Tab-separated table of C-alpha atoms in Angstrom:
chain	number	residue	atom	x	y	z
A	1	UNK	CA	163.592	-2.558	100.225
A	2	UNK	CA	162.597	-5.483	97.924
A	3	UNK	CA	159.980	-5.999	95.734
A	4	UNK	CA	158.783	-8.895	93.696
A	5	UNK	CA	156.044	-11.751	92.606
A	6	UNK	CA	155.919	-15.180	91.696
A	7	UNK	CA	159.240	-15.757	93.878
A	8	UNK	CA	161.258	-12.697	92.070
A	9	UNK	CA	162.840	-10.156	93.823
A	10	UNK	CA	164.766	-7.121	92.957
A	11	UNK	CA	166.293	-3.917	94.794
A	12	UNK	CA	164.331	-0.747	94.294
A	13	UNK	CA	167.152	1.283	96.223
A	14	UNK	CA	169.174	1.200	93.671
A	15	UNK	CA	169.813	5.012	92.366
A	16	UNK	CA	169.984	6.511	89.023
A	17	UNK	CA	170.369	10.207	87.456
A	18	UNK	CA	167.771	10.923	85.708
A	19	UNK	CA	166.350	14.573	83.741
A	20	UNK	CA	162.796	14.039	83.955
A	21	UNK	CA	160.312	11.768	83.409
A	22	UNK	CA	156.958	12.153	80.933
A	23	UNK	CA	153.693	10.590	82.194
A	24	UNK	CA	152.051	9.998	78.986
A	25	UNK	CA	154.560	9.301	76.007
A	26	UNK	CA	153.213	8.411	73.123
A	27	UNK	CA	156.061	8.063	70.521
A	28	UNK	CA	158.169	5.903	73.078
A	29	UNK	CA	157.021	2.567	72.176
A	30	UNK	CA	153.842	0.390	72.207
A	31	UNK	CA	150.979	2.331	73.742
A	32	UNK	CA	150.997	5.176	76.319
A	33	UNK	CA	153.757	4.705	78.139
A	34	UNK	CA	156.114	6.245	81.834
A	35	UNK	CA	159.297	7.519	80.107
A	36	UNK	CA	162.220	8.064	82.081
A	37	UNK	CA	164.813	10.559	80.351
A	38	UNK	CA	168.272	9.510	81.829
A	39	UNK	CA	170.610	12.482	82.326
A	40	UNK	CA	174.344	12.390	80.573
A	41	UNK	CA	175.399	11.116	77.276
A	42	UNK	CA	178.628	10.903	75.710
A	43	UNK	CA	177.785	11.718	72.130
A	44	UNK	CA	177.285	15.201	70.620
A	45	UNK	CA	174.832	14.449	67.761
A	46	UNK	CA	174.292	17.819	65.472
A	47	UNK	CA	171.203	17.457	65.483
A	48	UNK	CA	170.333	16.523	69.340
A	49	UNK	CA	167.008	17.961	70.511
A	50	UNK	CA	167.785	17.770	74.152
A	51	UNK	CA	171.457	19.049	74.780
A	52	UNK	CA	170.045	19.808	78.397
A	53	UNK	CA	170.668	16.225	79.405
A	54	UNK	CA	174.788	15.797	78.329
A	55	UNK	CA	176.218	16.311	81.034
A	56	UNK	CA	177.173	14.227	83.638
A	57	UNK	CA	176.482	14.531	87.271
A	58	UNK	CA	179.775	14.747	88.996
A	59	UNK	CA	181.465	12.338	91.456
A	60	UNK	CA	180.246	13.835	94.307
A	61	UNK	CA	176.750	13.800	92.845
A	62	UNK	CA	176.427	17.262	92.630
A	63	UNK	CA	175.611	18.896	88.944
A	64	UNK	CA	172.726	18.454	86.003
A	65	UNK	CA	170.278	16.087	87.007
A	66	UNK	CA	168.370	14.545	90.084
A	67	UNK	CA	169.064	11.335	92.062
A	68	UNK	CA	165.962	8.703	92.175
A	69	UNK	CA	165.931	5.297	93.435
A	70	UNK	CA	164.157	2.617	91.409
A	71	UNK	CA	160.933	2.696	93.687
A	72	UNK	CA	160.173	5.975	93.378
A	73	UNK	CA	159.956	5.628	89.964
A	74	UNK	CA	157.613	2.984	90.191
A	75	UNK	CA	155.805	4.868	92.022
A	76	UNK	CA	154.716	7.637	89.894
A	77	UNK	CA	154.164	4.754	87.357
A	78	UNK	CA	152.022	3.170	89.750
A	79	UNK	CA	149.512	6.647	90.048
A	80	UNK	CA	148.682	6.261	86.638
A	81	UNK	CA	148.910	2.539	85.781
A	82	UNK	CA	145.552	2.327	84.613
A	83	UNK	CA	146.579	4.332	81.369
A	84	UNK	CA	149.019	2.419	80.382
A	85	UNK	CA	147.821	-1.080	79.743
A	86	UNK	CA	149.317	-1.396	76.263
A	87	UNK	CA	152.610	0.871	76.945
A	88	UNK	CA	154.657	0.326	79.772
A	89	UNK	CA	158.126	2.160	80.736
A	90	UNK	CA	160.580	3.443	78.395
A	91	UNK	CA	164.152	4.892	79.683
A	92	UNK	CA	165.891	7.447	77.139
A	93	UNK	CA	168.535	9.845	77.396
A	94	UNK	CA	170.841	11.152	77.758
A	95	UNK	CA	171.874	7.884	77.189
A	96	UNK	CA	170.184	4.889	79.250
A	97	UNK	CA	173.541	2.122	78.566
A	98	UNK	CA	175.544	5.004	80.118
A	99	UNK	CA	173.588	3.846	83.580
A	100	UNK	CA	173.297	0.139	83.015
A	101	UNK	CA	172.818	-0.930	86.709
A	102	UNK	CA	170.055	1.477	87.423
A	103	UNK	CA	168.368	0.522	84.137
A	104	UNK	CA	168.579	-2.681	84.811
A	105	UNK	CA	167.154	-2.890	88.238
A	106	UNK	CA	164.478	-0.790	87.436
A	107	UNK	CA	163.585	-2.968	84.752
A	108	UNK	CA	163.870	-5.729	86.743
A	109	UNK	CA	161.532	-4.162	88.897
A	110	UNK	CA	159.346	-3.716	86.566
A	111	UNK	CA	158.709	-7.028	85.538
A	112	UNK	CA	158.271	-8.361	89.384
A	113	UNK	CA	155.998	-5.542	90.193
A	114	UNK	CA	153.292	-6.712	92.453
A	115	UNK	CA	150.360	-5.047	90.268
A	116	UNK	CA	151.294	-6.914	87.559
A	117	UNK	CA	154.442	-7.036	84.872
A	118	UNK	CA	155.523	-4.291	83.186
A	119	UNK	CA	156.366	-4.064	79.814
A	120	UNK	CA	159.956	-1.975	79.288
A	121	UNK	CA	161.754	-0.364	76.503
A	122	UNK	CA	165.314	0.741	76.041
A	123	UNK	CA	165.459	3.779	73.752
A	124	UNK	CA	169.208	4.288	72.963
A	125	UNK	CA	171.794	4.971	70.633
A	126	UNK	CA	174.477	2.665	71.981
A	127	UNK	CA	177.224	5.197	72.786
A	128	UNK	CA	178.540	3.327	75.483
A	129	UNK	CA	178.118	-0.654	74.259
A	130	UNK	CA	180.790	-2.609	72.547
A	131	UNK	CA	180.999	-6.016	71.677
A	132	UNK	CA	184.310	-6.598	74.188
A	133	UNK	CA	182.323	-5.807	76.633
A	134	UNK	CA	179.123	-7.242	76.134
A	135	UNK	CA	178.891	-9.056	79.226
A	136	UNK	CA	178.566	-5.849	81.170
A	137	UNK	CA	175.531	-4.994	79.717
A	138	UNK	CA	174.017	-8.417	80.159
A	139	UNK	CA	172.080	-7.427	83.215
A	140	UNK	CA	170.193	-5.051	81.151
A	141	UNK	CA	169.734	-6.401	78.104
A	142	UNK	CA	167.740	-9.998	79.989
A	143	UNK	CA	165.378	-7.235	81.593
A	144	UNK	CA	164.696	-5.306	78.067
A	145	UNK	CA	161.659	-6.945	76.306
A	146	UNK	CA	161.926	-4.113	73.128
A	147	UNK	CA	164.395	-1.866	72.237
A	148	UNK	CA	164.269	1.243	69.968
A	149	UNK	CA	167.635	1.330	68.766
A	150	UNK	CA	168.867	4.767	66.850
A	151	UNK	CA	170.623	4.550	63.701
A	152	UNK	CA	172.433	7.633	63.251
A	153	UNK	CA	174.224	6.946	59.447
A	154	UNK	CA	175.405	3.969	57.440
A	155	UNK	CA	178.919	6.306	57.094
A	156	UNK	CA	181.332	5.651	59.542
A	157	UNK	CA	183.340	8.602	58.756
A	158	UNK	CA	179.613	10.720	58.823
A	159	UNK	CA	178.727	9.111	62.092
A	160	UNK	CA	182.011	10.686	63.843
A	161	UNK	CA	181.574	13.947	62.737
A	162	UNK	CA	177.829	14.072	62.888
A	163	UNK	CA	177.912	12.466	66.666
A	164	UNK	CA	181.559	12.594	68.158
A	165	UNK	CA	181.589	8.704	68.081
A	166	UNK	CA	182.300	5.725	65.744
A	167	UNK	CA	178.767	3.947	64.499
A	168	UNK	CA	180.628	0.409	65.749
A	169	UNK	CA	178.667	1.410	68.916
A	170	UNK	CA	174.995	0.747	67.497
A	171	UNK	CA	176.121	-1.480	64.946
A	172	UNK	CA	177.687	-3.811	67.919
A	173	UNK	CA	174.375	-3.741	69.620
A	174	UNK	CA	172.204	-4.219	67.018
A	175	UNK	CA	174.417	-8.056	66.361
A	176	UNK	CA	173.403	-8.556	69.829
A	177	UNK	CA	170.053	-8.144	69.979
A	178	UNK	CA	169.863	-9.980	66.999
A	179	UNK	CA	171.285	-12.840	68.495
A	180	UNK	CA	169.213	-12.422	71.316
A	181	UNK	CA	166.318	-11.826	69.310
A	182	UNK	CA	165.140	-9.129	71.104
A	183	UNK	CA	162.489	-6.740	69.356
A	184	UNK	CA	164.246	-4.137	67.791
A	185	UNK	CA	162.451	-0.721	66.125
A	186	UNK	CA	165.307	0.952	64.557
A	187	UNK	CA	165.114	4.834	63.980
A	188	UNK	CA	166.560	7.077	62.044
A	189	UNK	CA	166.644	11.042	61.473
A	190	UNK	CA	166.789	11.948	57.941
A	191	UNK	CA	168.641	15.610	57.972
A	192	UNK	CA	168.367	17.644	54.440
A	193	UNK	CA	171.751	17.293	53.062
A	194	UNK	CA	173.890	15.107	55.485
A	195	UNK	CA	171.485	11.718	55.537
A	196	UNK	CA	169.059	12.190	53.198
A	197	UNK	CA	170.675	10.912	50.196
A	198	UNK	CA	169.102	7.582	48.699
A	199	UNK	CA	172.421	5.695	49.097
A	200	UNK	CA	172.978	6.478	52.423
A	201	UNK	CA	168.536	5.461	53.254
A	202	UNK	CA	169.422	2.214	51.371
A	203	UNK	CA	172.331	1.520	53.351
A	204	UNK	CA	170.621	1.663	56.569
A	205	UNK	CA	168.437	-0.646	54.885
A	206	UNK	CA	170.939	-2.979	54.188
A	207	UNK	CA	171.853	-3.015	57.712
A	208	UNK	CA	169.214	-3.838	59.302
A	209	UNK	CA	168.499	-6.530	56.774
A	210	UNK	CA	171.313	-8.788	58.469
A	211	UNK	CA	168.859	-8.666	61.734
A	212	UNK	CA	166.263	-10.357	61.775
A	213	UNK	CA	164.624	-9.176	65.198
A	214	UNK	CA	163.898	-5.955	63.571
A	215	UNK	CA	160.023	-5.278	63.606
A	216	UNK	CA	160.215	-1.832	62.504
A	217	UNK	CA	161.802	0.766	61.010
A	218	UNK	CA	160.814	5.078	61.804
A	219	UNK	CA	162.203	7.426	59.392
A	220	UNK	CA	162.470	10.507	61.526
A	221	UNK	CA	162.008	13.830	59.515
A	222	UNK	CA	164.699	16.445	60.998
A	223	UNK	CA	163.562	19.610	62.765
A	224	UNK	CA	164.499	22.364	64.505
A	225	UNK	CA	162.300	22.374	67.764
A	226	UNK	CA	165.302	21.874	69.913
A	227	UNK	CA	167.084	24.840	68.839
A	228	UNK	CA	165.307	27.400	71.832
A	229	UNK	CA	167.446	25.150	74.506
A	230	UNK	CA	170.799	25.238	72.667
A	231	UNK	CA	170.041	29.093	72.909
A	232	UNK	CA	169.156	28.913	76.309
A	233	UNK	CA	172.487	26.721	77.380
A	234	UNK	CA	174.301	29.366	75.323
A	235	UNK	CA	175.417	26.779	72.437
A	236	UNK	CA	175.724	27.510	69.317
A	237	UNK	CA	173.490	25.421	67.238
A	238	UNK	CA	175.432	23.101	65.127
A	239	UNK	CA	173.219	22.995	61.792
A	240	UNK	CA	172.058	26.917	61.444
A	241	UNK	CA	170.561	27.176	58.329
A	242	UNK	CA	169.743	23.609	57.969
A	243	UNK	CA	165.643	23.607	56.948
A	244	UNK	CA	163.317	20.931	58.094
A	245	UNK	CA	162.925	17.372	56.573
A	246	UNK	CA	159.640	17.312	55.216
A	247	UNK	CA	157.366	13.958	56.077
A	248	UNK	CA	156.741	13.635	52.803
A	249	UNK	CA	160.288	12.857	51.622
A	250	UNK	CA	160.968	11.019	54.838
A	251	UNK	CA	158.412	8.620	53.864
A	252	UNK	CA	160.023	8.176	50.249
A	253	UNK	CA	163.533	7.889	51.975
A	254	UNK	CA	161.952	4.797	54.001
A	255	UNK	CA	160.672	3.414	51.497
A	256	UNK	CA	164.147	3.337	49.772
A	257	UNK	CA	165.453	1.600	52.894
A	258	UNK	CA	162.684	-0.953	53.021
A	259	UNK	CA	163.404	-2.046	49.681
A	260	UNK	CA	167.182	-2.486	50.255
A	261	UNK	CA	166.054	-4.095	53.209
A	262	UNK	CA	164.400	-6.776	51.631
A	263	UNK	CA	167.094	-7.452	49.071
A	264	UNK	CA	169.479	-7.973	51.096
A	265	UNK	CA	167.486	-10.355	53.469
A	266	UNK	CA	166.086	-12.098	50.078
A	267	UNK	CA	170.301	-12.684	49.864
A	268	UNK	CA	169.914	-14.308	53.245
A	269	UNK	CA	167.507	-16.455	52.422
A	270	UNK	CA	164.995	-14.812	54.541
């Protein structure tokens, strides 16, 4: 089955394992938007509000998740188009770059669908990108037109024990989409005590101050609504006794990151 307009064509066969989707996301990128949540990741971050979408399906397909095919996903966009005229479709996780084909295609769908273009976003935290193989991902990345790109810690040491991985993952990325100059909102979760110091706000700042595709940056105030499904999964949950981030103080830590942010692209000439 093909689908496509102004002499573009793409399969919509192609088949992805997915958790769920949301029909009217609202913190998912510009406007009201279809968000896909993409079932498996590979990184075990403390303070992960889904843990229900780890795991991956097994080989022979059996396991957490469902199988869709890229059309049927643009069809349950399609009931509802109407509502999302300034949003679009964003894929999350799990992690998305875990499934790069299927993300791919389906955004490649998007854009050819016969209603009109469709406006996608790649929500992700990188845990499967690296620079070596950057080619692999290319696919994807020509089909993304923003990307929210998660920032986890400026600490490399942190970022393993906070996540399982090393933060070369999202840093890697972020290079690239700077040098593709692909919109970038980066996010971060402040957690009381881990990466809520001002040194470790002002380092993220510094980061993203060497890319200058960046167009925003969320400063995510930690909490503990996730903490139900780690009980219902039977896992323990990782940061007990950890209290909320207040908005208030997340805003202040942002701030702090702003302002290294500019310094260092004031260093850059920029």
């Amino acid at each position: 089955m093909k689908v496509g307009t102004e002499g573009r064509t793409c399969d919509v066969d192609v088949v992805g394992r997915i958790h769920s989707t949301e029909s009217f996301g609202t913190v998912d990128g510009p406007g009201t938007r279809f968000v896909v949540f993409c079932q498996g990741c590979p990184m075990r971050c403390q303070y992960c509000h889904n843990p229900d979408t780890w795991e991956f399906a097994r080989a022979d397909g059996t396991g957490p998740g469902t199988s869709v095919s890229v059309g049927e996903l643009l069809e349950r966009y399609e009931r509802n188009r109407p509502f999302y005229r300034t949003g679009g479709i964003t894929v999350t996780g799990g992690e998305p770059m875990a499934q790069p084909d299927f993300v791919a295609a389906l955004f490649r769908a998007a854009h050819a669908a016969p209603a009109g273009r469709i406006h996608t976003c790649l929500d992700t935290s990188a845990a499967t990108f690296s620079a070596q193989r950057a080619d692999r991902f290319s696919e994807l990345l020509d089909a993304t037109d923003m990307v929210l790109l998660d920032i986890k810690t400026a600490d490399p040491a942190l970022h393993e024990t906070l996540c399982g991985l090393p933060a070369s993952h999202a840093l890697e990325l972020g290079d690239e989409l700077a040098r593709r100059k692909v919109p970038t909102l980066v996010r971060h979760v402040v957690v009381p005590g881990i990466t809520d110091s001002e040194e470790e706000c002002a380092a993220v700042g510094r980061i993203i101050g060497n890319w200058d595709n960046v167009v925003g940056l969320d400063f995510l105030p930690y909490h503990t609504l996730g903490r139900a499904k780690y009980e219902k999964l039977g896992i323990a949950y990782p940061l007990e006794g950890v209290e909320a981030m207040s908005p208030a103080r997340a805003k202040e830590l942002r701030a702090v990151a702003l302002r290294a942010r500019a310094q260092r692209r004031a260093e850059r000439g920029r």
